[in-house]
Amino acid sequence: MSPEELKPYFECVGAERSASSSGCRPANRIMAIGHFGNFELYAHVGQFVPGFKCGATYRGLNQPGLNRLLVSLRNRSGLPFF
């Protein structure tokens, strides 16, 4: 889905609290979530919340053709995945 198509499904509350209040660069943070709910959408938060850079983990599939397809689709998102 494009960012325009995803936007109606996002509401980020409290993101401003993760930035430093001293006016300096925000501290780096690593946040992790479980493999439940809309976990695939969470990786796209950086498209809607300034200052956030997101990525996702990915475990390859045993079927080479299907794995190539999924890697291709994920690469289109522009998100780094590990």
PDB file of N, CA and C in Angstrom:
ATOM      1  N   MET A   1       0.839  -1.178   0.000  1.00  0.00           N
ATOM      2  CA  MET A   1       0.000   0.000   0.000  1.00  0.00           C
ATOM      3  C   MET A   1       0.887   1.246   0.000  1.00  0.00           C
ATOM      4  N   SER A   2       0.404   2.263  -0.626  1.00  0.00           N
ATOM      5  CA  SER A   2       1.125   3.535  -0.647  1.00  0.00           C
ATOM      6  C   SER A   2       0.932   4.240   0.705  1.00  0.00           C
ATOM      7  N   PRO A   3       1.803   5.228   1.021  1.00  0.00           N
ATOM      8  CA  PRO A   3       1.596   5.981   2.268  1.00  0.00           C
ATOM      9  C   PRO A   3       0.211   6.618   2.345  1.00  0.00           C
ATOM     10  N   GLU A   4      -0.310   7.087   1.230  1.00  0.00           N
ATOM     11  CA  GLU A   4      -1.645   7.692   1.233  1.00  0.00           C
ATOM     12  C   GLU A   4      -2.712   6.669   1.609  1.00  0.00           C
ATOM     13  N   GLU A   5      -2.536   5.432   1.154  1.00  0.00           N
ATOM     14  CA  GLU A   5      -3.501   4.378   1.481  1.00  0.00           C
ATOM     15  C   GLU A   5      -3.367   3.928   2.935  1.00  0.00           C
ATOM     16  N   LEU A   6      -2.144   3.981   3.478  1.00  0.00           N
ATOM     17  CA  LEU A   6      -1.902   3.551   4.854  1.00  0.00           C
ATOM     18  C   LEU A   6      -2.334   4.588   5.890  1.00  0.00           C
ATOM     19  N   LYS A   7      -2.238   5.866   5.549  1.00  0.00           N
ATOM     20  CA  LYS A   7      -2.447   6.938   6.522  1.00  0.00           C
ATOM     21  C   LYS A   7      -3.741   6.828   7.332  1.00  0.00           C
ATOM     22  N   PRO A   8      -4.876   6.449   6.735  1.00  0.00           N
ATOM     23  CA  PRO A   8      -6.104   6.351   7.541  1.00  0.00           C
ATOM     24  C   PRO A   8      -6.021   5.323   8.672  1.00  0.00           C
ATOM     25  N   TYR A   9      -5.048   4.420   8.626  1.00  0.00           N
ATOM     26  CA  TYR A   9      -4.942   3.365   9.634  1.00  0.00           C
ATOM     27  C   TYR A   9      -3.963   3.723  10.754  1.00  0.00           C
ATOM     28  N   PHE A  10      -3.375   4.909  10.692  1.00  0.00           N
ATOM     29  CA  PHE A  10      -2.390   5.316  11.690  1.00  0.00           C
ATOM     30  C   PHE A  10      -2.918   6.415  12.586  1.00  0.00           C
ATOM     31  N   GLU A  11      -2.631   6.260  13.849  1.00  0.00           N
ATOM     32  CA  GLU A  11      -2.810   7.331  14.812  1.00  0.00           C
ATOM     33  C   GLU A  11      -1.673   7.163  15.804  1.00  0.00           C
ATOM     34  N   CYS A  12      -0.784   8.120  15.849  1.00  0.00           N
ATOM     35  CA  CYS A  12       0.364   8.040  16.745  1.00  0.00           C
ATOM     36  C   CYS A  12       0.211   9.099  17.826  1.00  0.00           C
ATOM     37  N   VAL A  13       0.046   8.650  19.054  1.00  0.00           N
ATOM     38  CA  VAL A  13      -0.181   9.544  20.183  1.00  0.00           C
ATOM     39  C   VAL A  13       1.044   9.496  21.087  1.00  0.00           C
ATOM     40  N   GLY A  14       1.582  10.669  21.423  1.00  0.00           N
ATOM     41  CA  GLY A  14       2.692  10.731  22.360  1.00  0.00           C
ATOM     42  C   GLY A  14       4.070  10.650  21.739  1.00  0.00           C
ATOM     43  N   ALA A  15       4.179  10.680  20.427  1.00  0.00           N
ATOM     44  CA  ALA A  15       5.484  10.580  19.775  1.00  0.00           C
ATOM     45  C   ALA A  15       6.395  11.729  20.171  1.00  0.00           C
ATOM     46  N   GLU A  16       5.812  12.878  20.445  1.00  0.00           N
ATOM     47  CA  GLU A  16       6.615  14.045  20.819  1.00  0.00           C
ATOM     48  C   GLU A  16       7.352  13.821  22.137  1.00  0.00           C
ATOM     49  N   ARG A  17       6.879  12.938  22.970  1.00  0.00           N
ATOM     50  CA  ARG A  17       7.544  12.666  24.253  1.00  0.00           C
ATOM     51  C   ARG A  17       8.832  11.884  24.082  1.00  0.00           C
ATOM     52  N   SER A  18       9.040  11.267  22.932  1.00  0.00           N
ATOM     53  CA  SER A  18      10.263  10.494  22.736  1.00  0.00           C
ATOM     54  C   SER A  18      11.441  11.388  22.376  1.00  0.00           C
ATOM     55  N   ALA A  19      11.193  12.638  22.015  1.00  0.00           N
ATOM     56  CA  ALA A  19      12.271  13.572  21.682  1.00  0.00           C
ATOM     57  C   ALA A  19      12.798  14.223  22.955  1.00  0.00           C
ATOM     58  N   SER A  20      14.022  14.675  22.875  1.00  0.00           N
ATOM     59  CA  SER A  20      14.637  15.345  24.017  1.00  0.00           C
ATOM     60  C   SER A  20      13.983  16.705  24.230  1.00  0.00           C
ATOM     61  N   SER A  21      13.706  17.067  25.460  1.00  0.00           N
ATOM     62  CA  SER A  21      13.089  18.363  25.742  1.00  0.00           C
ATOM     63  C   SER A  21      14.125  19.473  25.857  1.00  0.00           C
ATOM     64  N   SER A  22      15.430  19.141  25.788  1.00  0.00           N
ATOM     65  CA  SER A  22      16.482  20.144  25.936  1.00  0.00           C
ATOM     66  C   SER A  22      16.801  20.862  24.635  1.00  0.00           C
ATOM     67  N   GLY A  23      16.154  20.493  23.552  1.00  0.00           N
ATOM     68  CA  GLY A  23      16.438  21.113  22.259  1.00  0.00           C
ATOM     69  C   GLY A  23      17.576  20.428  21.521  1.00  0.00           C
ATOM     70  N   CYS A  24      18.185  19.439  22.136  1.00  0.00           N
ATOM     71  CA  CYS A  24      19.251  18.678  21.481  1.00  0.00           C
ATOM     72  C   CYS A  24      18.624  17.592  20.615  1.00  0.00           C
ATOM     73  N   ARG A  25      19.472  16.944  19.883  1.00  0.00           N
ATOM     74  CA  ARG A  25      18.973  15.819  19.082  1.00  0.00           C
ATOM     75  C   ARG A  25      18.296  14.799  19.982  1.00  0.00           C
ATOM     76  N   PRO A  26      17.220  14.197  19.516  1.00  0.00           N
ATOM     77  CA  PRO A  26      16.579  13.151  20.318  1.00  0.00           C
ATOM     78  C   PRO A  26      17.524  11.978  20.532  1.00  0.00           C
ATOM     79  N   ALA A  27      17.388  11.336  21.651  1.00  0.00           N
ATOM     80  CA  ALA A  27      18.183  10.147  21.928  1.00  0.00           C
ATOM     81  C   ALA A  27      17.760   9.023  20.989  1.00  0.00           C
ATOM     82  N   ASN A  28      18.720   8.172  20.657  1.00  0.00           N
ATOM     83  CA  ASN A  28      18.388   7.007  19.840  1.00  0.00           C
ATOM     84  C   ASN A  28      17.603   6.016  20.679  1.00  0.00           C
ATOM     85  N   ARG A  29      16.676   5.370  20.027  1.00  0.00           N
ATOM     86  CA  ARG A  29      15.874   4.367  20.712  1.00  0.00           C
ATOM     87  C   ARG A  29      15.675   3.185  19.776  1.00  0.00           C
ATOM     88  N   ILE A  30      15.606   2.039  20.375  1.00  0.00           N
ATOM     89  CA  ILE A  30      15.214   0.841  19.645  1.00  0.00           C
ATOM     90  C   ILE A  30      13.963   0.324  20.325  1.00  0.00           C
ATOM     91  N   MET A  31      12.912   0.189  19.554  1.00  0.00           N
ATOM     92  CA  MET A  31      11.661  -0.325  20.096  1.00  0.00           C
ATOM     93  C   MET A  31      11.340  -1.624  19.382  1.00  0.00           C
ATOM     94  N   ALA A  32      10.833  -2.550  20.104  1.00  0.00           N
ATOM     95  CA  ALA A  32      10.468  -3.834  19.525  1.00  0.00           C
ATOM     96  C   ALA A  32       9.040  -4.169  19.926  1.00  0.00           C
ATOM     97  N   ILE A  33       8.353  -4.803  19.023  1.00  0.00           N
ATOM     98  CA  ILE A  33       6.998  -5.256  19.325  1.00  0.00           C
ATOM     99  C   ILE A  33       6.912  -6.739  19.003  1.00  0.00           C
ATOM    100  N   GLY A  34       5.924  -7.364  19.547  1.00  0.00           N
ATOM    101  CA  GLY A  34       5.707  -8.779  19.279  1.00  0.00           C
ATOM    102  C   GLY A  34       5.098  -9.007  17.903  1.00  0.00           C
ATOM    103  N   HIS A  35       5.044 -10.233  17.548  1.00  0.00           N
ATOM    104  CA  HIS A  35       4.522 -10.642  16.247  1.00  0.00           C
ATOM    105  C   HIS A  35       3.017 -10.857  16.378  1.00  0.00           C
ATOM    106  N   PHE A  36       2.310  -9.735  16.546  1.00  0.00           N
ATOM    107  CA  PHE A  36       0.862  -9.809  16.735  1.00  0.00           C
ATOM    108  C   PHE A  36       0.232  -8.527  16.218  1.00  0.00           C
ATOM    109  N   GLY A  37      -1.054  -8.518  16.098  1.00  0.00           N
ATOM    110  CA  GLY A  37      -1.764  -7.319  15.642  1.00  0.00           C
ATOM    111  C   GLY A  37      -1.304  -6.886  14.261  1.00  0.00           C
ATOM    112  N   ASN A  38      -1.155  -5.591  14.095  1.00  0.00           N
ATOM    113  CA  ASN A  38      -0.743  -5.029  12.808  1.00  0.00           C
ATOM    114  C   ASN A  38       0.757  -4.769  12.781  1.00  0.00           C
ATOM    115  N   PHE A  39       1.553  -5.760  13.164  1.00  0.00           N
ATOM    116  CA  PHE A  39       2.987  -5.575  13.274  1.00  0.00           C
ATOM    117  C   PHE A  39       3.619  -5.120  11.967  1.00  0.00           C
ATOM    118  N   GLU A  40       3.080  -5.504  10.840  1.00  0.00           N
ATOM    119  CA  GLU A  40       3.634  -5.072   9.548  1.00  0.00           C
ATOM    120  C   GLU A  40       3.453  -3.568   9.349  1.00  0.00           C
ATOM    121  N   LEU A  41       2.398  -2.993   9.902  1.00  0.00           N
ATOM    122  CA  LEU A  41       2.160  -1.560   9.766  1.00  0.00           C
ATOM    123  C   LEU A  41       3.102  -0.737  10.631  1.00  0.00           C
ATOM    124  N   TYR A  42       3.511  -1.242  11.773  1.00  0.00           N
ATOM    125  CA  TYR A  42       4.353  -0.477  12.678  1.00  0.00           C
ATOM    126  C   TYR A  42       5.658  -0.040  12.014  1.00  0.00           C
ATOM    127  N   ALA A  43       6.185  -0.816  11.113  1.00  0.00           N
ATOM    128  CA  ALA A  43       7.441  -0.472  10.443  1.00  0.00           C
ATOM    129  C   ALA A  43       7.296   0.783   9.591  1.00  0.00           C
ATOM    130  N   HIS A  44       6.091   1.175   9.264  1.00  0.00           N
ATOM    131  CA  HIS A  44       5.855   2.347   8.421  1.00  0.00           C
ATOM    132  C   HIS A  44       5.608   3.632   9.211  1.00  0.00           C
ATOM    133  N   VAL A  45       5.696   3.575  10.528  1.00  0.00           N
ATOM    134  CA  VAL A  45       5.439   4.756  11.357  1.00  0.00           C
ATOM    135  C   VAL A  45       6.322   5.921  10.933  1.00  0.00           C
ATOM    136  N   GLY A  46       7.552   5.658  10.540  1.00  0.00           N
ATOM    137  CA  GLY A  46       8.476   6.719  10.145  1.00  0.00           C
ATOM    138  C   GLY A  46       8.000   7.557   8.971  1.00  0.00           C
ATOM    139  N   GLN A  47       7.065   7.051   8.197  1.00  0.00           N
ATOM    140  CA  GLN A  47       6.514   7.825   7.081  1.00  0.00           C
ATOM    141  C   GLN A  47       5.545   8.894   7.573  1.00  0.00           C
ATOM    142  N   PHE A  48       5.066   8.754   8.791  1.00  0.00           N
ATOM    143  CA  PHE A  48       4.028   9.646   9.304  1.00  0.00           C
ATOM    144  C   PHE A  48       4.449  10.452  10.527  1.00  0.00           C
ATOM    145  N   VAL A  49       5.513  10.044  11.185  1.00  0.00           N
ATOM    146  CA  VAL A  49       5.982  10.740  12.388  1.00  0.00           C
ATOM    147  C   VAL A  49       7.393  11.257  12.116  1.00  0.00           C
ATOM    148  N   PRO A  50       7.567  12.570  12.009  1.00  0.00           N
ATOM    149  CA  PRO A  50       8.882  13.138  11.718  1.00  0.00           C
ATOM    150  C   PRO A  50       9.924  12.720  12.753  1.00  0.00           C
ATOM    151  N   GLY A  51      11.108  12.413  12.273  1.00  0.00           N
ATOM    152  CA  GLY A  51      12.204  12.046  13.159  1.00  0.00           C
ATOM    153  C   GLY A  51      12.330  10.567  13.449  1.00  0.00           C
ATOM    154  N   PHE A  52      11.361   9.781  13.062  1.00  0.00           N
ATOM    155  CA  PHE A  52      11.419   8.342  13.299  1.00  0.00           C
ATOM    156  C   PHE A  52      11.953   7.644  12.052  1.00  0.00           C
ATOM    157  N   LYS A  53      12.877   6.741  12.235  1.00  0.00           N
ATOM    158  CA  LYS A  53      13.368   5.887  11.157  1.00  0.00           C
ATOM    159  C   LYS A  53      13.066   4.460  11.578  1.00  0.00           C
ATOM    160  N   CYS A  54      12.427   3.741  10.724  1.00  0.00           N
ATOM    161  CA  CYS A  54      11.966   2.408  11.101  1.00  0.00           C
ATOM    162  C   CYS A  54      12.517   1.343  10.175  1.00  0.00           C
ATOM    163  N   GLY A  55      12.490   0.147  10.639  1.00  0.00           N
ATOM    164  CA  GLY A  55      12.888  -1.013   9.868  1.00  0.00           C
ATOM    165  C   GLY A  55      12.150  -2.221  10.414  1.00  0.00           C
ATOM    166  N   ALA A  56      12.429  -3.369   9.856  1.00  0.00           N
ATOM    167  CA  ALA A  56      11.738  -4.579  10.280  1.00  0.00           C
ATOM    168  C   ALA A  56      12.666  -5.779  10.154  1.00  0.00           C
ATOM    169  N   THR A  57      12.414  -6.758  10.958  1.00  0.00           N
ATOM    170  CA  THR A  57      13.145  -8.012  10.814  1.00  0.00           C
ATOM    171  C   THR A  57      12.396  -8.885   9.824  1.00  0.00           C
ATOM    172  N   TYR A  58      13.114  -9.795   9.223  1.00  0.00           N
ATOM    173  CA  TYR A  58      12.501 -10.670   8.235  1.00  0.00           C
ATOM    174  C   TYR A  58      13.217 -11.998   8.261  1.00  0.00           C
ATOM    175  N   ARG A  59      12.470 -13.041   8.370  1.00  0.00           N
ATOM    176  CA  ARG A  59      13.044 -14.381   8.293  1.00  0.00           C
ATOM    177  C   ARG A  59      12.693 -14.950   6.930  1.00  0.00           C
ATOM    178  N   GLY A  60      13.716 -15.321   6.195  1.00  0.00           N
ATOM    179  CA  GLY A  60      13.516 -15.856   4.852  1.00  0.00           C
ATOM    180  C   GLY A  60      12.676 -17.124   4.853  1.00  0.00           C
ATOM    181  N   LEU A  61      12.032 -17.364   3.742  1.00  0.00           N
ATOM    182  CA  LEU A  61      11.198 -18.564   3.588  1.00  0.00           C
ATOM    183  C   LEU A  61      11.998 -19.671   2.908  1.00  0.00           C
ATOM    184  N   ASN A  62      11.610 -20.899   3.130  1.00  0.00           N
ATOM    185  CA  ASN A  62      12.305 -22.041   2.535  1.00  0.00           C
ATOM    186  C   ASN A  62      12.060 -22.169   1.032  1.00  0.00           C
ATOM    187  N   GLN A  63      10.925 -21.670   0.551  1.00  0.00           N
ATOM    188  CA  GLN A  63      10.617 -21.771  -0.871  1.00  0.00           C
ATOM    189  C   GLN A  63      11.305 -20.596  -1.590  1.00  0.00           C
ATOM    190  N   PRO A  64      12.333 -20.858  -2.416  1.00  0.00           N
ATOM    191  CA  PRO A  64      13.109 -19.777  -3.032  1.00  0.00           C
ATOM    192  C   PRO A  64      12.270 -18.804  -3.862  1.00  0.00           C
ATOM    193  N   GLY A  65      11.330 -19.297  -4.648  1.00  0.00           N
ATOM    194  CA  GLY A  65      10.520 -18.417  -5.481  1.00  0.00           C
ATOM    195  C   GLY A  65       9.650 -17.481  -4.662  1.00  0.00           C
ATOM    196  N   LEU A  66       9.006 -18.014  -3.651  1.00  0.00           N
ATOM    197  CA  LEU A  66       8.156 -17.205  -2.782  1.00  0.00           C
ATOM    198  C   LEU A  66       9.002 -16.221  -1.972  1.00  0.00           C
ATOM    199  N   ASN A  67      10.167 -16.659  -1.537  1.00  0.00           N
ATOM    200  CA  ASN A  67      11.057 -15.774  -0.801  1.00  0.00           C
ATOM    201  C   ASN A  67      11.500 -14.601  -1.679  1.00  0.00           C
ATOM    202  N   ARG A  68      11.863 -14.865  -2.939  1.00  0.00           N
ATOM    203  CA  ARG A  68      12.256 -13.779  -3.856  1.00  0.00           C
ATOM    204  C   ARG A  68      11.110 -12.788  -4.041  1.00  0.00           C
ATOM    205  N   LEU A  69       9.895 -13.285  -4.174  1.00  0.00           N
ATOM    206  CA  LEU A  69       8.730 -12.423  -4.339  1.00  0.00           C
ATOM    207  C   LEU A  69       8.540 -11.514  -3.119  1.00  0.00           C
ATOM    208  N   LEU A  70       8.587 -12.089  -1.933  1.00  0.00           N
ATOM    209  CA  LEU A  70       8.396 -11.298  -0.721  1.00  0.00           C
ATOM    210  C   LEU A  70       9.522 -10.285  -0.516  1.00  0.00           C
ATOM    211  N   VAL A  71      10.757 -10.679  -0.808  1.00  0.00           N
ATOM    212  CA  VAL A  71      11.880  -9.741  -0.695  1.00  0.00           C
ATOM    213  C   VAL A  71      11.688  -8.594  -1.681  1.00  0.00           C
ATOM    214  N   SER A  72      11.242  -8.898  -2.885  1.00  0.00           N
ATOM    215  CA  SER A  72      10.991  -7.863  -3.888  1.00  0.00           C
ATOM    216  C   SER A  72       9.912  -6.885  -3.418  1.00  0.00           C
ATOM    217  N   LEU A  73       8.825  -7.407  -2.873  1.00  0.00           N
ATOM    218  CA  LEU A  73       7.742  -6.548  -2.385  1.00  0.00           C
ATOM    219  C   LEU A  73       8.203  -5.691  -1.212  1.00  0.00           C
ATOM    220  N   ARG A  74       8.964  -6.272  -0.313  1.00  0.00           N
ATOM    221  CA  ARG A  74       9.445  -5.514   0.842  1.00  0.00           C
ATOM    222  C   ARG A  74      10.457  -4.456   0.423  1.00  0.00           C
ATOM    223  N   ASN A  75      11.280  -4.744  -0.565  1.00  0.00           N
ATOM    224  CA  ASN A  75      12.244  -3.745  -1.039  1.00  0.00           C
ATOM    225  C   ASN A  75      11.548  -2.522  -1.613  1.00  0.00           C
ATOM    226  N   ARG A  76      10.390  -2.693  -2.186  1.00  0.00           N
ATOM    227  CA  ARG A  76       9.645  -1.553  -2.750  1.00  0.00           C
ATOM    228  C   ARG A  76       9.228  -0.557  -1.683  1.00  0.00           C
ATOM    229  N   SER A  77       9.093  -1.004  -0.463  1.00  0.00           N
ATOM    230  CA  SER A  77       8.661  -0.128   0.623  1.00  0.00           C
ATOM    231  C   SER A  77       9.741   0.892   0.993  1.00  0.00           C
ATOM    232  N   GLY A  78      10.979   0.605   0.676  1.00  0.00           N
ATOM    233  CA  GLY A  78      12.082   1.497   1.043  1.00  0.00           C
ATOM    234  C   GLY A  78      12.532   1.312   2.484  1.00  0.00           C
ATOM    235  N   LEU A  79      11.909   0.431   3.229  1.00  0.00           N
ATOM    236  CA  LEU A  79      12.305   0.190   4.608  1.00  0.00           C
ATOM    237  C   LEU A  79      13.484  -0.772   4.654  1.00  0.00           C
ATOM    238  N   PRO A  80      14.422  -0.519   5.543  1.00  0.00           N
ATOM    239  CA  PRO A  80      15.465  -1.536   5.724  1.00  0.00           C
ATOM    240  C   PRO A  80      14.873  -2.722   6.480  1.00  0.00           C
ATOM    241  N   PHE A  81      15.243  -3.906   6.099  1.00  0.00           N
ATOM    242  CA  PHE A  81      14.823  -5.062   6.873  1.00  0.00           C
ATOM    243  C   PHE A  81      16.011  -5.971   7.066  1.00  0.00           C
ATOM    244  N   PHE A  82      16.006  -6.635   8.205  1.00  0.00           N
ATOM    245  CA  PHE A  82      17.150  -7.410   8.635  1.00  0.00           C
ATOM    246  C   PHE A  82      16.767  -8.857   8.821  1.00  0.00           C
TER     247      PHE A  82
END
